[in-house]
Amino acid sequence: MRRPLVAGNWKMNKTTGDAVALTSGLITELAGFTGADALLCPPFTALAAVGETLRSQGSAIALGAQDLFIQDSGAFTGMVAPGMLTDLGCTYVIVGHSERRGRFGTIEDWMTPEVLALFGDSDATVNAKAKKALAAGMTPIICFGETIGERKAGQTDTVCEAQVRAALAGIDNATIGQLVLAYEPVWAIGTGETCDAPEANRVCGLARSVVASVAGQAAADGIRIQYGGSVKPDNAAELLGQEHIDGALVGGASLKVDSFAAIVRAAR
Ligand code: PEP
């Protein structure tokens, strides 16, 4: 049995005070709930305060970061190293989110090209970040997913398979079984448009079969695969009830106590 993991990606939202208020609200709302793992990924600036709030209230909710850099230290202005995250109590880190990946193809296909092209993480960068996270003792949540242009061109499966294979390269089989993947179709992120549950399950199942071919059946049975893309309280139960969907990566709906707590509960 894989335990569901529902992660809130707060993106570039919440000052420290707002972050602490949201965290305290969630601690109260989810007190005593044991049906799924919950994870908060605030911006770097709020990690210390959110971590301290969770710790001081003895909460089981985990702390994660939204990204990390691939060096341990040095002259990298503005970057955050893996050890700086574990120092603050992070046990997870998102890598390869579509808002950080770069696709150096036709810009017309992209939902919001000015944002999606900004950071330019390649498959190789995502793989390096995943390894760095593991070396620092964190679990990477590795995002993959197709753009609307790729879906319309019938390339969903090839794009997703290639991203999953590249992300896992050089990681040992037992470790792969402990990882988290997040299927995030780019066209469903922040758009209100959700991938329908059977299709999301199909792609997550495809990713699981890729894991089986790369790392064996035990790894495929162990790895948790989340769905992300406009998950809301009213669609969470159907998505999270699918065979291959082991939780959710939630953006917009993770910014309010009621909606995020309802999604966590739907994952039981
Ligand atoms: C995300 O940021 O990973 C995400 C899925 O966002 P949203 O839930 O807002 O679509």
Coordinates of C-alpha atoms and ligand atoms in Angstrom, one line a residue:
M1 CA 0.0 0.0 0.0
R2 CA 1.4 3.4 -1.0
R3 CA 0.5 6.2 1.4
P4 CA -0.9 9.3 -0.4
L5 CA 1.1 12.5 -0.2
V6 CA -0.6 15.8 -0.7
A7 CA 1.8 18.7 -1.3
G8 CA 1.0 22.4 -1.3
N9 CA 3.2 24.4 -3.6
W10 CA 2.7 28.0 -2.5
K11 CA 4.9 29.3 -5.3
M12 CA 5.7 33.1 -4.9
N13 CA 2.9 33.7 -2.4
K14 CA 2.8 34.5 1.3
T15 CA 4.9 36.8 3.4
T16 CA 6.2 35.3 6.6
G17 CA 3.2 36.4 8.7
D18 CA 0.7 35.1 6.2
A19 CA 2.7 31.8 5.9
V20 CA 2.6 31.3 9.6
A21 CA -1.1 32.0 9.8
L22 CA -1.8 29.5 7.0
T23 CA 0.4 26.9 8.6
S24 CA -1.3 27.3 12.0
G25 CA -4.7 27.1 10.4
L26 CA -3.8 23.8 8.7
I27 CA -2.3 22.3 11.8
T28 CA -5.6 23.0 13.6
E29 CA -7.7 21.8 10.7
L30 CA -5.7 18.6 10.1
A31 CA -5.1 17.7 13.8
G32 CA -5.7 14.0 14.3
F33 CA -6.0 13.2 10.6
T34 CA -3.8 10.3 9.7
G35 CA -5.1 9.1 6.4
A36 CA -2.5 10.8 4.2
D37 CA 0.9 12.6 4.4
A38 CA 0.6 16.4 4.1
L39 CA 3.5 18.6 2.9
L40 CA 3.9 22.4 2.7
C41 CA 6.3 24.0 0.2
P42 CA 6.4 27.7 1.0
P43 CA 8.8 30.2 -0.7
F44 CA 12.4 30.1 0.6
T45 CA 11.8 33.2 2.6
A46 CA 9.1 31.6 4.7
L47 CA 10.7 28.1 5.2
A48 CA 12.3 28.9 8.6
A49 CA 9.1 30.4 10.0
V50 CA 6.8 27.6 8.7
G51 CA 9.3 25.0 9.9
E52 CA 9.4 26.5 13.3
T53 CA 5.6 26.7 13.5
L54 CA 5.3 23.0 12.5
R55 CA 8.0 22.0 15.0
S56 CA 6.8 24.0 17.9
Q57 CA 3.3 22.6 17.6
G58 CA 4.5 19.0 17.1
S59 CA 2.8 18.7 13.8
A60 CA 3.3 15.7 11.5
I61 CA 2.9 18.0 8.4
A62 CA 6.2 17.9 6.5
L63 CA 8.2 20.9 5.2
G64 CA 9.6 21.1 1.6
A65 CA 11.2 23.6 -0.7
Q66 CA 10.1 24.5 -4.3
D67 CA 13.6 24.1 -5.8
L68 CA 17.3 23.8 -5.0
F69 CA 20.6 24.5 -6.7
I70 CA 23.0 21.8 -7.8
Q71 CA 26.1 23.0 -6.0
D72 CA 26.7 22.8 -2.2
S73 CA 28.2 26.3 -1.8
G74 CA 30.0 29.0 -3.7
A75 CA 29.6 32.1 -5.8
F76 CA 26.1 31.5 -7.1
T77 CA 24.2 34.7 -6.4
G78 CA 20.6 34.2 -5.4
M79 CA 20.7 30.4 -5.3
V80 CA 19.9 28.1 -2.4
A81 CA 22.0 25.0 -1.7
P82 CA 20.6 21.6 -0.6
G83 CA 22.3 21.8 2.9
M84 CA 20.6 25.2 3.5
L85 CA 17.2 23.5 3.0
T86 CA 17.9 20.5 5.3
D87 CA 19.2 23.0 7.8
L88 CA 15.7 24.5 8.0
G89 CA 14.1 21.1 8.4
C90 CA 13.1 20.4 4.7
T91 CA 12.6 16.7 4.0
Y92 CA 11.2 17.2 0.4
V93 CA 12.0 19.4 -2.5
I94 CA 10.2 19.9 -5.8
V95 CA 12.4 19.6 -8.9
G96 CA 11.5 20.1 -12.5
H97 CA 8.3 22.0 -12.0
S98 CA 7.1 23.2 -15.4
E99 CA 7.5 26.8 -14.3
R100 CA 11.2 26.2 -14.0
R101 CA 11.7 23.9 -17.0
G102 CA 12.7 25.3 -20.3
R103 CA 11.6 23.9 -23.7
F104 CA 13.7 25.4 -26.4
G105 CA 11.1 24.7 -29.0
T106 CA 8.3 26.8 -30.5
I107 CA 7.2 29.4 -28.1
E108 CA 3.7 29.6 -29.5
D109 CA 2.8 26.2 -28.0
W110 CA 3.5 27.4 -24.4
M111 CA 0.8 28.4 -22.0
T112 CA 2.7 31.4 -20.6
P113 CA 6.0 31.5 -22.5
E114 CA 7.4 34.4 -20.6
V115 CA 7.2 32.4 -17.3
L116 CA 7.8 28.9 -18.6
A117 CA 11.0 29.9 -20.4
L118 CA 12.4 32.0 -17.6
F119 CA 14.5 29.5 -15.7
G120 CA 15.4 26.9 -18.4
D121 CA 15.8 23.7 -16.4
S122 CA 16.7 20.9 -18.8
D123 CA 16.1 17.1 -18.3
A124 CA 19.8 16.9 -17.2
T125 CA 19.4 19.8 -14.7
V126 CA 16.3 18.0 -13.2
N127 CA 18.3 14.8 -12.9
A128 CA 21.2 16.6 -11.2
K129 CA 18.8 18.4 -8.8
A130 CA 17.1 15.1 -7.9
K131 CA 20.5 13.5 -7.1
K132 CA 21.5 16.6 -5.1
A133 CA 18.3 16.4 -3.1
L134 CA 18.9 12.7 -2.3
A135 CA 22.5 13.3 -1.4
A136 CA 21.4 15.9 1.1
G137 CA 18.8 13.5 2.6
M138 CA 15.7 15.0 1.0
T139 CA 13.0 13.3 -1.1
P140 CA 12.7 15.0 -4.5
I141 CA 9.3 15.4 -6.0
I142 CA 10.1 15.1 -9.7
C143 CA 7.6 16.9 -12.0
F144 CA 7.0 15.8 -15.5
G145 CA 4.2 16.6 -18.0
E146 CA 3.4 17.7 -21.5
T147 CA 2.5 21.2 -22.9
I148 CA -0.8 21.7 -24.8
G149 CA 1.1 21.7 -28.1
E150 CA 2.7 18.4 -27.3
R151 CA -0.7 16.9 -26.3
K152 CA -2.3 18.1 -29.5
A153 CA 0.5 16.7 -31.5
G154 CA 0.0 13.3 -29.9
Q155 CA 3.3 13.4 -28.0
T156 CA 2.1 13.2 -24.5
D157 CA 3.4 9.7 -23.9
T158 CA 6.8 10.2 -25.5
V159 CA 7.4 13.5 -23.7
C160 CA 6.4 12.0 -20.3
E161 CA 8.4 8.9 -20.8
A162 CA 11.5 10.8 -21.8
Q163 CA 11.2 13.2 -18.9
V164 CA 10.8 10.3 -16.4
R165 CA 13.6 8.3 -17.8
A166 CA 16.0 11.3 -17.9
A167 CA 15.1 12.3 -14.3
L168 CA 15.9 8.8 -12.9
A169 CA 19.1 8.2 -14.8
G170 CA 21.9 7.1 -12.5
I171 CA 19.8 6.7 -9.4
D172 CA 19.8 3.2 -7.8
N173 CA 16.7 1.0 -8.0
A174 CA 16.0 0.9 -4.3
T175 CA 16.2 4.7 -4.0
I176 CA 13.9 5.1 -7.0
G177 CA 11.2 3.1 -5.1
Q178 CA 11.3 5.8 -2.4
L179 CA 10.9 8.8 -4.7
V180 CA 7.9 10.9 -5.6
L181 CA 6.9 11.7 -9.2
A182 CA 4.3 14.3 -10.0
Y183 CA 2.4 14.2 -13.3
E184 CA 1.7 17.8 -14.1
P185 CA 0.3 18.5 -17.5
V186 CA 1.5 22.0 -18.2
W187 CA -1.8 23.1 -19.7
A188 CA -3.7 22.2 -16.5
I189 CA -1.5 24.2 -14.1
G190 CA -3.1 27.3 -12.8
T191 CA -5.6 27.3 -15.6
G192 CA -8.7 25.7 -13.9
E193 CA -8.6 23.1 -16.5
T194 CA -8.1 19.6 -15.0
C195 CA -6.9 16.5 -16.8
D196 CA -9.8 14.1 -16.5
A197 CA -9.3 11.4 -13.9
P198 CA -9.1 8.4 -16.2
E199 CA -6.5 10.2 -18.5
A200 CA -4.5 11.3 -15.5
N201 CA -4.5 7.8 -14.2
R202 CA -3.4 6.5 -17.6
V203 CA -0.4 8.8 -17.8
C204 CA 0.5 8.0 -14.2
G205 CA 0.3 4.3 -15.0
L206 CA 2.5 4.9 -18.0
A207 CA 5.1 6.6 -15.7
R208 CA 4.8 3.6 -13.4
S209 CA 5.6 1.2 -16.2
V210 CA 8.6 3.4 -17.2
V211 CA 9.8 3.1 -13.6
A212 CA 9.4 -0.7 -13.8
S213 CA 11.4 -0.9 -17.0
V214 CA 14.2 1.4 -15.6
A215 CA 14.3 0.1 -12.0
G216 CA 12.2 -3.1 -11.7
Q217 CA 8.8 -3.9 -10.4
A218 CA 9.5 -3.3 -6.7
A219 CA 10.5 0.3 -7.4
A220 CA 7.4 0.8 -9.5
D221 CA 5.2 -0.6 -6.7
G222 CA 6.9 1.7 -4.2
I223 CA 7.2 5.0 -6.0
R224 CA 4.5 7.5 -5.2
I225 CA 3.1 9.3 -8.3
Q226 CA 1.1 12.5 -7.7
Y227 CA -1.2 14.3 -10.0
G228 CA -1.0 18.1 -10.2
G229 CA -3.0 20.6 -12.3
S230 CA -6.0 22.6 -10.9
V231 CA -6.8 20.1 -8.2
K232 CA -9.6 21.5 -6.1
P233 CA -11.8 20.1 -3.2
D234 CA -14.5 19.2 -5.7
N235 CA -12.3 17.1 -8.1
A236 CA -9.8 15.7 -5.5
A237 CA -11.7 12.6 -4.5
E238 CA -12.1 11.4 -8.1
L239 CA -8.5 12.0 -9.0
L240 CA -7.1 10.6 -5.8
G241 CA -9.3 7.6 -6.0
Q242 CA -7.5 6.4 -9.2
E243 CA -5.3 3.3 -9.0
H244 CA -2.0 5.0 -10.1
I245 CA -2.5 8.4 -8.4
D246 CA -0.9 8.5 -5.0
G247 CA -1.6 12.0 -4.0
A248 CA -1.6 15.5 -5.4
L249 CA 0.7 18.5 -6.0
V250 CA -1.5 21.5 -5.4
G251 CA -0.9 25.1 -6.3
G252 CA -3.7 27.6 -6.1
A253 CA -5.9 25.6 -3.8
S254 CA -3.1 25.1 -1.3
L255 CA -3.1 28.8 -0.4
K256 CA -6.3 28.6 1.8
V257 CA -6.8 26.4 4.9
D258 CA -10.2 25.1 3.9
S259 CA -9.4 24.1 0.4
F260 CA -6.0 22.5 1.1
A261 CA -7.4 20.6 4.2
A262 CA -10.3 19.3 2.1
I263 CA -7.9 18.0 -0.6
V264 CA -5.7 16.3 2.0
R265 CA -8.8 14.6 3.5
A266 CA -9.9 13.5 0.1
A267 CA -6.7 11.5 -0.2
R268 CA -7.4 9.1 2.7
Ligands
PEP1 C1 1.4 23.5 -9.4 O1 1.8 24.6 -9.2 O2 2.1 22.5 -9.3 C2 -0.1 23.3 -9.6 C3 -0.5 22.1 -9.9 O3 -0.8 24.5 -9.6 P1 -2.4 24.5 -9.6 O4 -2.9 23.5 -8.6 O5 -2.7 25.9 -9.3 O6 -2.9 24.2 -11.0

